[in-house]
């Protein structure tokens, strides 16, 4: 850390009482204010000029175009996609190219193909416009590779290096591939990326400013131990950044991260943090001037903000840490301060993006930094050895993969700790304002508390958080909430501090945001109705949130089909084999004043498919006297014949609220269905503009015929049924 900031020398001076002196506040330069102003102007320009109904630019006509990928292609349900520069007859545009071919292309590979251009879908238009893209280019027919010019040797080298990890089906190999080559193709393997997000290490599986700042800190520490001159250290690190950026594909985020990190270590030339801040400001001005869309780019913000945090606040945080520990563990204090400073400036944004707050992120970053440095250094040495002596180099990479796999196991264990992360919701604009406010307050205040005050403050924060987590749920209302998770199901039952989630949907951020909106940081149990992805796709994401069991239909364990076996394995990975419970008809889950009774299936008819959905009748006993005041029927993807049968088998004459079967499909109702169910309200969980046409006109007409009031997540967001006595008050998010 001392390599990065001459100002830290002040932080190492010991006073009479054994505590470090507080470093001086860096003074902002004119360049800093120019950078802030330019950033604001460019962001305002984007928002004022953005037109969601804007037509395709002139010149984007169907024909044979040449494309250069700006980032590695990612595989989706319908082929590959990547941002690319497209040119034809002297005109060029930045587009998202979509193609269906056997080969995955890497950053800066080129090809020509016949393409047609379309406007972006409504759901992705704003996000892609922020990246400076103007249209979708859909490739028709085959691709013809085009030479990549001067970058061809680099692309070939990178492709070769990435290919060394093919066939190694482990999370450790996926992590090493991402670290060494920037290729994140396998990063989702075995839930690795989810684990990294849960412990606050998501930025470390991509080339980012905070990642390279941590590497710089550790590498600088080693070079200081070897008594390498400080200025030579800075040169070595800048060369390392440049080489690493080239080797990892020269994508825009990689280039920005390398430049930002090089600015930090270059501060040694001026021996002042204010100069480093001015250099960073000039860098921001240049990058926004070259591409104004950087002003609304999340990756650009993360690179700039984490570097700013390191330059400005790492010395102050080091001073605090040293004081709090009484001058002990100075090296650990520096490492912790660096990672905390990098996280401090980007935490609100990462919380808004990932919809969760990692309670262990600073500690996890501090512990992970030396491991990542070791793996990165080891891998960069092993790669040339692989080229010269393949057997020896492969052995070295295999050893690195094994160490990385141990790290992955550790990350998974940390991610499964209770409250390692909690759902939090927020918007990026609000996050940006919070970040700016926190930075301004801390910069102006620049507090210098005593070690005792720091310890008391930290203890108070931990105590308040513990009290909030323990007692806040107790104050919640008795509710059944249909969460808006897109095209999927997720029903939350809450009462007297207890909670049950029935199904998870398959869109992570939507689920976490919905849980956060409904102030649910932990779950007593999760029930999965059946194995369809839109009902269980986010189950493993909830590992740190589930305090109790995962509930499945008992028939799932003996079905023997691949889908049921995969669901059981997923549940076991989430909470462990001993906490996966089979439910049969008549089994009960008590959630405060709610009794959730299993009433379906009697046996499997479709190998755990829609007709075999695990269904509950949720009965509300307001007084605890055994008298049921209200009821809700949760049907999963069961359809009309099964719903009729389960009500008959359970002896239910009617229910007050129906969760419509199969997202309101036409198979979920039949003639006279509404009269049989007798509900006052029907809840339909469906995604906006979904490709299945849910809910169907037939279902809506049947519900209207029965006098049911219909509530839909695609139009109204979360739907909350609040129970009080014998009344049910239904409200919607929008």
XYZ file of C-alpha atoms in Angstrom:
734
model
C 0.000 0.000 0.000
C 2.877 2.312 0.678
C 3.814 1.886 -2.966
C 0.539 3.410 -4.002
C 0.542 6.473 -1.827
C 3.332 8.561 -0.418
C 0.762 10.122 1.882
C 0.655 6.920 3.854
C 4.075 7.698 5.226
C 2.301 10.114 7.520
C 0.011 7.277 8.567
C 2.964 5.254 9.787
C 4.322 7.865 12.141
C 3.617 6.754 15.669
C 2.513 9.129 18.348
C 3.195 8.825 22.026
C 0.136 6.676 22.591
C 1.017 4.168 19.910
C -1.590 5.257 17.397
C -1.001 6.540 13.876
C -1.506 10.151 12.922
C -4.316 10.928 10.544
C -3.129 11.695 6.977
C -3.936 15.068 5.518
C -7.003 15.464 3.345
C -6.028 15.588 -0.372
C -7.008 18.850 -2.005
C -9.114 18.551 -5.178
C -7.537 20.089 -8.251
C -9.114 22.037 -11.084
C -8.873 18.858 -13.187
C -11.050 17.033 -10.658
C -13.855 19.593 -10.879
C -13.564 19.572 -14.680
C -13.931 15.783 -14.689
C -17.015 15.915 -12.465
C -18.579 18.648 -14.599
C -17.829 16.821 -17.848
C -19.254 13.609 -16.426
C -22.489 15.367 -15.398
C -22.810 17.139 -18.763
C -22.241 13.918 -20.719
C -24.732 11.998 -18.573
C -27.332 14.753 -18.982
C -26.708 14.774 -22.735
C -27.442 11.058 -22.900
C -30.656 11.211 -20.882
C -31.948 14.294 -22.695
C -31.165 12.905 -26.138
C -32.355 9.355 -25.474
C -35.519 8.531 -27.397
C -37.037 5.128 -26.747
C -38.966 5.373 -30.023
C -36.018 6.444 -32.143
C -35.889 4.769 -35.548
C -32.876 2.908 -36.873
C -30.086 5.213 -38.100
C -29.889 5.830 -41.821
C -27.546 3.432 -43.567
C -28.360 0.336 -41.518
C -29.700 -1.601 -44.471
C -29.732 -5.357 -44.845
C -26.714 -6.688 -46.690
C -23.231 -8.085 -46.264
C -21.466 -6.322 -43.407
C -18.129 -6.812 -41.672
C -18.175 -7.126 -37.889
C -15.445 -6.793 -35.273
C -16.475 -8.059 -31.846
C -15.707 -5.599 -29.062
C -16.118 -8.228 -26.331
C -16.238 -12.011 -26.135
C -19.467 -13.500 -27.445
C -21.850 -14.909 -24.837
C -24.179 -17.812 -25.486
C -27.920 -17.464 -24.952
C -30.980 -19.543 -25.710
C -30.915 -18.638 -29.392
C -27.212 -18.454 -30.226
C -24.387 -16.029 -29.493
C -24.410 -12.274 -28.998
C -21.780 -9.589 -28.470
C -21.281 -5.838 -28.913
C -19.530 -5.244 -32.206
C -18.455 -2.586 -34.657
C -20.157 -3.083 -38.006
C -18.969 -1.407 -41.180
C -20.067 -1.408 -44.806
C -19.357 0.956 -47.716
C -17.486 3.453 -45.553
C -20.030 3.743 -42.727
C -19.793 2.083 -39.317
C -22.052 1.612 -36.313
C -21.774 -0.021 -32.922
C -24.390 -2.767 -32.714
C -25.244 -5.930 -30.855
C -24.586 -8.764 -33.263
C -26.568 -11.979 -32.851
C -25.496 -15.094 -34.706
C -26.092 -18.822 -34.565
C -22.962 -20.806 -35.347
C -20.965 -23.656 -33.925
C -17.972 -21.506 -32.954
C -17.856 -18.891 -30.244
C -15.953 -15.792 -31.331
C -13.601 -13.845 -29.068
C -13.049 -10.124 -28.657
C -11.656 -8.406 -31.790
C -12.232 -11.367 -34.077
C -13.738 -10.276 -37.381
C -16.162 -11.836 -39.835
C -18.416 -10.848 -42.694
C -21.985 -12.037 -43.121
C -25.366 -11.064 -44.432
C -27.245 -9.266 -41.649
C -30.552 -7.527 -41.095
C -31.023 -4.821 -38.490
C -33.791 -4.421 -35.920
C -34.545 -2.027 -33.082
C -33.897 -3.322 -29.589
C -36.677 -4.921 -27.598
C -38.431 -2.664 -25.128
C -36.894 -4.449 -22.130
C -33.279 -4.080 -23.324
C -33.350 -0.805 -25.300
C -32.193 1.544 -22.545
C -29.494 -0.808 -21.226
C -27.951 -1.296 -24.662
C -28.204 2.373 -25.548
C -26.107 3.116 -22.460
C -23.334 1.098 -24.071
C -23.471 3.185 -27.230
C -25.159 0.469 -29.307
C -27.768 1.518 -31.855
C -29.390 -1.687 -33.163
C -29.503 -5.464 -33.229
C -27.718 -7.048 -36.185
C -29.152 -10.498 -36.867
C -26.860 -12.636 -38.985
C -28.571 -14.732 -41.637
C -26.657 -17.679 -42.999
C -23.013 -18.540 -42.434
C -20.033 -16.491 -41.304
C -16.877 -15.815 -43.248
C -13.858 -15.130 -41.073
C -11.911 -11.978 -41.884
C -8.246 -11.382 -40.871
C -7.995 -9.329 -37.693
C -4.948 -7.331 -38.777
C -2.331 -6.460 -36.158
C -4.390 -8.048 -33.389
C -4.440 -11.480 -35.038
C -1.397 -12.824 -33.133
C -2.853 -11.568 -29.837
C -6.226 -13.161 -30.564
C -4.555 -16.427 -31.473
C -2.459 -16.367 -28.307
C -5.461 -15.610 -26.139
C -7.566 -18.298 -27.803
C -4.773 -20.801 -27.251
C -4.445 -19.832 -23.581
C -8.190 -20.015 -22.996
C -8.294 -23.398 -24.715
C -5.846 -24.833 -22.185
C -8.738 -24.949 -19.722
C -11.122 -26.815 -22.031
C -12.131 -30.153 -20.633
C -11.367 -29.187 -17.026
C -14.937 -29.231 -15.757
C -14.339 -27.521 -12.418
C -15.049 -24.135 -10.932
C -11.327 -23.728 -10.275
C -10.517 -24.020 -13.985
C -13.309 -21.557 -14.808
C -11.855 -19.114 -12.282
C -8.321 -19.467 -13.668
C -9.555 -18.972 -17.232
C -11.302 -15.744 -16.178
C -8.322 -14.479 -14.204
C -5.685 -15.197 -16.841
C -7.485 -14.503 -20.110
C -10.573 -12.516 -19.114
C -12.723 -15.248 -20.678
C -15.763 -15.714 -18.437
C -17.408 -18.448 -20.507
C -17.594 -20.956 -17.631
C -17.929 -18.587 -14.695
C -21.481 -19.726 -13.963
C -20.323 -23.314 -13.471
C -21.441 -24.904 -10.189
C -22.907 -21.576 -9.034
C -19.444 -19.965 -8.864
C -20.569 -16.495 -9.934
C -23.496 -16.552 -7.495
C -21.089 -17.437 -4.686
C -18.756 -14.611 -5.680
C -21.620 -12.111 -5.661
C -22.797 -13.345 -2.270
C -19.401 -12.714 -0.644
C -18.686 -9.473 -2.517
C -16.036 -10.823 -4.900
C -17.926 -10.501 -8.187
C -15.522 -7.805 -9.366
C -12.622 -10.196 -8.958
C -13.776 -12.647 -11.616
C -13.515 -9.848 -14.185
C -10.695 -7.467 -14.974
C -11.675 -4.419 -12.916
C -10.028 -1.429 -11.320
C -10.532 -2.730 -7.800
C -9.112 -6.114 -8.797
C -5.957 -4.591 -10.271
C -5.605 -2.215 -7.330
C -5.547 -5.171 -4.959
C -3.031 -6.981 -7.164
C -0.911 -3.828 -7.235
C -0.959 -3.630 -3.459
C 0.192 -7.199 -2.994
C 2.756 -7.100 -5.797
C 4.079 -3.802 -4.448
C 4.437 -5.349 -1.012
C 6.539 -8.183 -2.446
C 8.725 -5.782 -4.429
C 9.290 -3.604 -1.363
C 10.380 -6.678 0.560
C 12.838 -7.356 -2.237
C 14.020 -3.713 -1.919
C 13.095 -2.858 -5.513
C 13.254 0.929 -5.947
C 9.864 2.562 -5.611
C 9.882 4.187 -9.024
C 10.947 0.957 -10.677
C 8.041 -0.757 -8.906
C 5.634 1.712 -10.475
C 7.093 1.119 -13.933
C 6.910 -2.658 -13.518
C 3.289 -2.497 -12.434
C 2.272 -0.199 -15.302
C 3.925 -2.563 -17.779
C 2.108 -5.451 -16.112
C -1.234 -3.662 -16.489
C -0.621 -2.945 -20.178
C 0.420 -6.515 -20.931
C -2.505 -7.906 -18.972
C -5.000 -5.640 -20.777
C -3.640 -6.754 -24.145
C -3.711 -10.404 -23.177
C -7.263 -10.274 -21.806
C -8.789 -9.030 -25.027
C -8.515 -5.234 -24.998
C -12.217 -4.820 -24.345
C -13.357 -1.379 -23.248
C -13.755 -2.343 -19.543
C -10.292 -3.939 -19.536
C -8.660 -0.884 -21.077
C -10.374 1.429 -18.614
C -9.412 -0.745 -15.645
C -5.765 -0.870 -16.736
C -5.571 2.896 -17.261
C -7.258 3.690 -13.945
C -5.014 1.317 -12.012
C -1.890 2.613 -13.729
C -2.859 6.111 -12.576
C -2.814 4.950 -8.962
C 0.674 3.475 -9.014
C 1.992 6.404 -11.044
C 1.293 8.614 -8.031
C 4.747 7.671 -6.779
C 6.311 9.975 -9.364
C 4.661 13.017 -7.830
C 4.773 11.651 -4.246
C 1.386 13.278 -3.586
C -2.152 11.922 -3.597
C -3.437 15.217 -4.980
C -1.364 14.615 -8.134
C -2.742 11.095 -8.462
C -6.242 12.495 -8.128
C -5.503 15.066 -10.825
C -4.126 12.344 -13.099
C -7.240 10.242 -12.546
C -9.377 13.283 -13.347
C -7.542 13.882 -16.622
C -7.967 10.200 -17.458
C -11.720 10.458 -16.875
C -11.929 13.569 -19.060
C -10.072 11.892 -21.907
C -12.121 8.679 -21.808
C -15.458 10.521 -21.661
C -14.309 12.887 -24.394
C -13.453 9.937 -26.645
C -16.730 8.176 -25.867
C -19.458 10.189 -24.095
C -21.383 6.975 -23.406
C -18.759 6.182 -20.759
C -20.579 8.690 -18.555
C -23.510 6.261 -18.235
C -21.473 3.059 -18.293
C -21.598 1.025 -15.097
C -18.201 -0.585 -15.694
C -16.641 2.848 -16.276
C -18.147 4.121 -13.042
C -16.882 1.096 -11.108
C -13.349 1.530 -12.478
C -13.227 5.263 -11.778
C -14.965 5.121 -8.389
C -12.892 2.253 -6.999
C -9.677 3.975 -8.100
C -10.875 7.257 -6.579
C -11.613 5.438 -3.321
C -8.128 3.955 -3.207
C -6.423 7.293 -3.910
C -8.454 9.422 -1.513
C -9.668 7.238 1.326
C -7.279 4.281 1.672
C -4.820 6.330 3.814
C -7.637 7.534 6.077
C -9.075 4.038 6.493
C -5.607 2.661 7.204
C -5.223 5.231 9.962
C -8.554 4.154 11.459
C -7.681 0.467 11.284
C -4.269 0.981 12.852
C -5.799 2.995 15.687
C -8.549 0.477 16.268
C -6.028 -2.371 16.553
C -3.673 -0.342 18.719
C -0.913 -0.378 16.111
C -0.923 -4.155 15.777
C -1.256 -6.028 12.450
C -0.213 -3.015 10.349
C 0.078 -5.101 7.171
C -3.404 -6.520 7.589
C -4.716 -3.033 8.338
C -3.283 -1.733 5.073
C -4.745 -4.594 3.036
C -8.143 -4.212 4.686
C -8.120 -0.440 4.200
C -7.294 -0.794 0.513
C -10.123 -3.230 -0.182
C -12.567 -1.262 1.966
C -11.645 1.983 0.187
C -12.162 0.363 -3.222
C -15.526 -1.058 -2.088
C -16.664 2.095 -0.281
C -17.079 4.154 -3.422
C -18.817 1.433 -5.446
C -20.879 -0.365 -2.786
C -24.210 1.444 -3.441
C -23.911 0.768 -7.175
C -23.043 -2.913 -6.758
C -25.910 -3.306 -4.293
C -28.308 -1.778 -6.849
C -27.005 -4.007 -9.644
C -26.882 -7.308 -7.734
C -29.810 -6.555 -5.377
C -27.907 -7.794 -2.373
C -25.560 -6.471 0.266
C -22.607 -8.644 1.192
C -22.034 -8.361 4.920
C -18.623 -10.010 4.652
C -17.309 -8.249 1.536
C -14.438 -6.251 3.121
C -13.079 -9.261 5.004
C -13.610 -11.536 2.000
C -11.756 -9.106 -0.268
C -8.867 -8.834 2.161
C -8.529 -12.601 2.452
C -9.020 -13.193 -1.254
C -6.480 -10.613 -2.446
C -3.323 -12.665 -1.768
C -4.948 -15.786 -3.202
C -5.881 -14.003 -6.411
C -2.399 -12.516 -6.639
C -0.856 -15.947 -6.183
C -3.116 -17.553 -8.782
C -2.621 -14.754 -11.281
C 1.159 -14.743 -10.918
C 1.337 -18.527 -10.985
C -0.806 -18.713 -14.101
C 1.109 -16.034 -15.986
C 4.328 -17.954 -15.324
C 2.763 -21.294 -16.263
C 1.459 -20.110 -19.641
C 4.860 -19.546 -21.317
C 6.069 -22.782 -19.750
C 3.102 -24.521 -21.437
C 4.281 -23.155 -24.768
C 7.882 -24.285 -24.260
C 7.465 -27.455 -22.188
C 3.794 -28.512 -22.503
C 3.932 -31.331 -19.962
C 5.531 -29.187 -17.258
C 3.291 -26.195 -17.988
C 0.147 -28.324 -17.904
C 1.188 -29.715 -14.546
C 1.640 -26.173 -13.268
C -1.781 -25.098 -14.529
C -3.402 -28.191 -13.044
C -1.872 -27.327 -9.692
C -3.184 -23.768 -9.995
C -6.607 -25.133 -10.927
C -6.554 -27.299 -7.799
C -5.724 -24.315 -5.574
C -8.406 -22.267 -7.326
C -10.874 -25.090 -6.721
C -10.103 -24.976 -3.002
C -10.731 -21.253 -3.125
C -14.078 -21.910 -4.849
C -15.002 -24.333 -2.074
C -14.144 -21.644 0.462
C -16.214 -19.052 -1.398
C -19.183 -21.432 -1.496
C -18.866 -22.138 2.223
C -18.726 -18.392 2.967
C -21.678 -17.720 0.654
C -23.743 -20.298 2.565
C -23.095 -18.673 5.928
C -26.253 -17.195 7.461
C -26.565 -13.507 6.558
C -23.365 -13.547 4.493
C -25.489 -11.483 2.139
C -28.954 -10.019 2.489
C -31.399 -8.900 -0.222
C -31.343 -5.139 -0.766
C -33.130 -3.170 -3.446
C -32.291 0.164 -5.032
C -31.898 2.041 -8.309
C -28.650 3.080 -9.954
C -29.480 6.830 -9.974
C -30.240 6.717 -6.256
C -27.101 4.659 -5.688
C -25.060 7.272 -7.532
C -26.487 10.072 -5.413
C -25.828 8.102 -2.207
C -22.255 7.475 -3.289
C -21.694 11.153 -4.041
C -23.254 12.214 -0.736
C -21.184 9.742 1.296
C -17.978 10.795 -0.444
C -18.651 14.508 0.056
C -19.560 14.092 3.740
C -16.496 11.984 4.499
C -14.184 14.215 2.475
C -15.413 17.407 4.142
C -15.615 15.917 7.635
C -12.375 13.874 7.431
C -12.840 12.503 10.963
C -9.951 11.417 13.138
C -11.556 9.331 15.924
C -9.612 7.587 18.652
C -9.125 3.837 18.624
C -11.609 3.441 21.466
C -14.241 5.477 19.641
C -13.733 3.338 16.539
C -14.171 0.113 18.498
C -17.323 1.407 20.197
C -18.731 2.587 16.864
C -18.082 -0.749 15.149
C -19.586 -2.665 18.070
C -22.645 -0.409 17.971
C -23.141 -0.941 14.228
C -22.869 -4.719 14.619
C -25.283 -4.684 17.574
C -27.840 -2.556 15.716
C -27.628 -4.801 12.670
C -28.117 -7.864 14.854
C -31.127 -6.354 16.589
C -32.652 -5.306 13.263
C -32.215 -8.758 11.761
C -33.571 -10.470 14.864
C -36.560 -8.281 15.722
C -37.611 -6.383 12.588
C -39.415 -9.416 11.113
C -41.477 -9.697 14.301
C -43.095 -6.331 13.551
C -44.188 -7.392 10.070
C -47.842 -7.860 9.160
C -49.473 -11.198 8.442
C -49.158 -11.327 4.660
C -49.182 -13.543 1.596
C -47.288 -11.744 -1.158
C -47.138 -12.713 -4.815
C -43.694 -11.406 -5.749
C -43.036 -9.888 -9.140
C -40.268 -12.143 -10.485
C -41.113 -11.931 -14.177
C -42.335 -15.055 -15.954
C -42.283 -17.371 -12.949
C -43.729 -17.990 -9.513
C -42.608 -16.830 -6.064
C -45.123 -16.581 -3.226
C -44.017 -15.253 0.167
C -45.941 -16.168 3.348
C -45.014 -14.049 6.410
C -46.341 -13.905 9.975
C -44.921 -13.179 13.450
C -41.325 -13.211 12.266
C -41.646 -16.522 10.370
C -41.543 -16.817 6.591
C -42.037 -19.401 3.851
C -41.218 -18.859 0.175
C -43.091 -21.037 -2.298
C -41.060 -21.177 -5.547
C -38.218 -18.885 -6.564
C -38.679 -17.825 -10.180
C -35.572 -17.864 -12.371
C -34.505 -14.202 -12.488
C -32.034 -13.548 -9.687
C -32.184 -9.785 -9.451
C -35.969 -9.711 -9.617
C -36.235 -12.221 -6.763
C -33.691 -10.478 -4.539
C -35.241 -7.073 -5.208
C -38.692 -8.431 -4.382
C -37.481 -9.968 -1.106
C -35.783 -6.692 -0.228
C -38.921 -4.675 -1.015
C -40.807 -6.911 1.372
C -38.107 -6.618 4.072
C -37.254 -10.321 4.106
C -33.608 -10.989 4.944
C -34.084 -14.638 5.918
C -36.460 -17.496 5.211
C -37.528 -20.278 7.533
C -38.219 -22.584 4.604
C -38.476 -22.674 0.815
C -40.983 -24.939 -0.941
C -40.498 -25.828 -4.609
C -43.678 -26.913 -6.351
C -41.949 -28.755 -9.242
C -38.815 -28.866 -11.346
C -39.605 -26.278 -14.053
C -36.894 -23.620 -14.147
C -39.324 -20.728 -13.686
C -40.230 -22.187 -10.294
C -36.820 -23.303 -8.952
C -34.163 -21.518 -11.020
C -33.046 -19.242 -8.166
C -33.063 -21.841 -5.390
C -29.284 -21.981 -4.909
C -29.152 -18.192 -4.823
C -31.040 -18.347 -1.519
C -28.457 -20.483 0.289
C -27.377 -17.778 2.779
C -31.008 -16.769 3.318
C -32.621 -20.121 4.190
C -32.490 -20.927 7.918
C -34.593 -24.077 7.707
C -35.466 -26.670 5.079
C -36.187 -26.949 1.388
C -39.551 -28.651 0.907
C -40.271 -30.904 -2.073
C -43.054 -33.331 -2.881
C -42.181 -36.694 -1.365
C -42.716 -38.307 -4.776
C -39.796 -36.272 -6.154
C -37.286 -38.476 -4.342
C -38.558 -41.729 -5.866
C -39.592 -40.514 -9.326
C -36.270 -41.433 -10.946
C -36.497 -38.999 -13.880
C -33.545 -36.727 -14.637
C -35.448 -33.531 -13.823
C -36.506 -34.729 -10.364
C -33.016 -35.990 -9.560
C -31.556 -32.643 -10.597
C -34.061 -30.809 -8.386
C -33.166 -32.956 -5.370
C -29.448 -32.373 -5.992
C -30.044 -28.626 -6.307
C -31.918 -28.577 -3.013
C -29.142 -30.537 -1.310
C -26.505 -28.141 -2.652
C -28.521 -25.253 -1.269
C -29.062 -26.376 2.343
C -27.331 -29.751 2.673
C -28.802 -33.263 2.401
C -30.173 -33.271 5.958
C -32.342 -30.218 5.408
C -34.271 -31.352 2.341
C -37.710 -32.533 3.390
C -40.320 -34.505 1.485
C -43.946 -33.372 1.820
C -47.025 -35.536 1.336
C -50.712 -34.731 1.539
C -51.677 -33.716 5.062
C -48.202 -32.477 6.064
C -48.227 -29.012 7.615
C -45.815 -26.073 7.751
C -46.629 -23.509 10.450
C -45.781 -19.905 9.574
C -46.870 -17.748 12.509
C -50.670 -17.504 12.322
C -50.712 -19.282 8.947
C -51.058 -23.057 8.632
C -49.781 -24.229 5.237
C -51.239 -27.668 4.567
C -50.058 -29.858 1.691
C -53.035 -31.026 -0.396
C -51.428 -32.184 -3.682
C -50.119 -34.345 -5.353
C -51.569 -37.668 -4.273
C -49.056 -39.365 -6.584
C -47.043 -38.416 -9.643
C -48.719 -38.566 -13.040
C -46.236 -36.548 -15.160
C -42.821 -37.297 -13.584
C -43.029 -34.186 -11.452
C -44.474 -31.943 -14.181
C -47.229 -29.356 -13.986
C -49.924 -31.795 -12.909
C -47.718 -32.962 -10.019
C -47.137 -29.509 -8.532
C -46.777 -29.355 -4.746
C -49.850 -27.362 -3.658
C -50.851 -25.804 -0.342
C -53.956 -24.400 1.244
C -52.827 -21.555 3.500
C -55.285 -21.062 6.376
C -55.246 -18.015 8.628
C -56.156 -18.314 12.311
C -56.182 -14.751 13.649
C -57.017 -15.598 17.278
C -55.152 -18.876 17.625
C -58.382 -20.616 18.642
C -58.469 -23.130 15.811
C -61.081 -21.116 13.902
C -59.970 -20.428 10.302
C -60.885 -16.884 9.247
C -59.419 -16.847 5.712
C -57.653 -19.101 3.210
C -55.432 -18.933 0.146
C -54.900 -21.738 -2.382
C -51.373 -21.971 -3.846
C -51.470 -24.098 -6.979
C -48.043 -23.983 -8.654
C -48.545 -24.952 -12.303
C -51.491 -27.256 -11.603
C -54.370 -26.869 -14.011
C -58.152 -27.019 -13.740
C -58.600 -30.829 -13.362
C -55.960 -31.012 -10.613
C -57.308 -27.940 -8.785
C -60.799 -29.399 -8.723
C -59.442 -32.766 -7.535
C -57.260 -31.303 -4.763
C -60.132 -29.221 -3.391
C -62.399 -32.271 -3.379
C -59.776 -34.454 -1.695
C -59.070 -31.776 0.952
C -62.755 -31.115 1.546
C -62.454 -27.454 0.585
C -65.775 -25.884 -0.304
C -64.152 -22.622 -1.373
C -61.120 -20.419 -0.726
C -60.901 -16.663 -0.321
C -57.906 -16.100 -2.613
C -56.719 -18.263 -5.514
C -53.215 -18.204 -6.927
C -54.145 -19.025 -10.519
C -52.649 -22.238 -11.827
C -49.976 -22.211 -14.536
C -49.672 -18.413 -14.736
C -53.274 -17.959 -15.840
C -53.099 -20.269 -18.862
C -56.296 -21.372 -20.553
C -55.689 -24.925 -19.272
C -55.915 -23.547 -15.730
C -59.666 -23.006 -16.005
C -62.672 -24.804 -17.419
C -66.405 -24.234 -17.495
C -67.758 -23.536 -14.019
C -64.259 -23.323 -12.516
C -64.836 -19.992 -10.754
C -68.025 -21.199 -9.112
C -66.242 -24.285 -7.813
C -63.327 -22.331 -6.326
C -65.520 -19.535 -4.951
C -62.681 -17.025 -4.530
C -63.023 -13.287 -4.222
C -59.651 -12.653 -5.866
C -57.354 -14.381 -8.354
C -53.600 -13.771 -8.327
C -51.729 -14.268 -11.612
C -47.927 -14.356 -11.706
C -46.684 -13.682 -15.237
C -43.953 -11.703 -16.957
C -44.699 -8.608 -19.015
C -45.060 -9.393 -22.735
C -44.176 -13.048 -22.147
C -44.012 -15.311 -25.187
C -46.587 -17.751 -23.788
C -49.482 -15.306 -23.887
C -50.098 -15.599 -20.131
C -52.602 -14.822 -18.775
C -55.018 -16.151 -21.389
C -58.217 -14.426 -22.394
C -60.101 -17.605 -21.460
C -58.825 -17.460 -17.885
C -59.538 -13.752 -17.507
C -63.075 -14.225 -18.804
C -63.714 -17.144 -16.451
C -62.455 -15.200 -13.435
C -64.629 -12.222 -14.403
C -67.618 -14.508 -14.811
C -67.145 -15.727 -11.237
C -66.869 -12.170 -9.884
C -63.173 -12.536 -8.999
C -61.003 -9.444 -8.862
C -57.844 -10.183 -10.849
C -54.370 -9.045 -9.742
C -51.393 -9.485 -12.100
C -47.662 -9.065 -11.504
C -47.022 -8.113 -15.148
C -49.186 -5.010 -14.723
C -49.187 -4.312 -10.971
C -45.905 -5.690 -9.617
C -45.958 -7.304 -6.165
C -49.445 -8.159 -4.924
C -49.796 -8.160 -1.118
C -52.687 -9.876 0.693
C -52.683 -8.500 4.239
C -54.675 -10.431 6.842
C -56.303 -8.843 9.888
C -59.067 -10.711 11.694
C -61.467 -11.986 9.065
C -60.521 -9.300 6.549
C -58.079 -9.489 3.636
C -56.799 -6.202 2.239
C -55.096 -6.560 -1.144
C -52.668 -3.907 -2.351
C -50.288 -3.703 -5.296
C -46.838 -2.301 -5.881
C -47.976 -0.063 -8.732
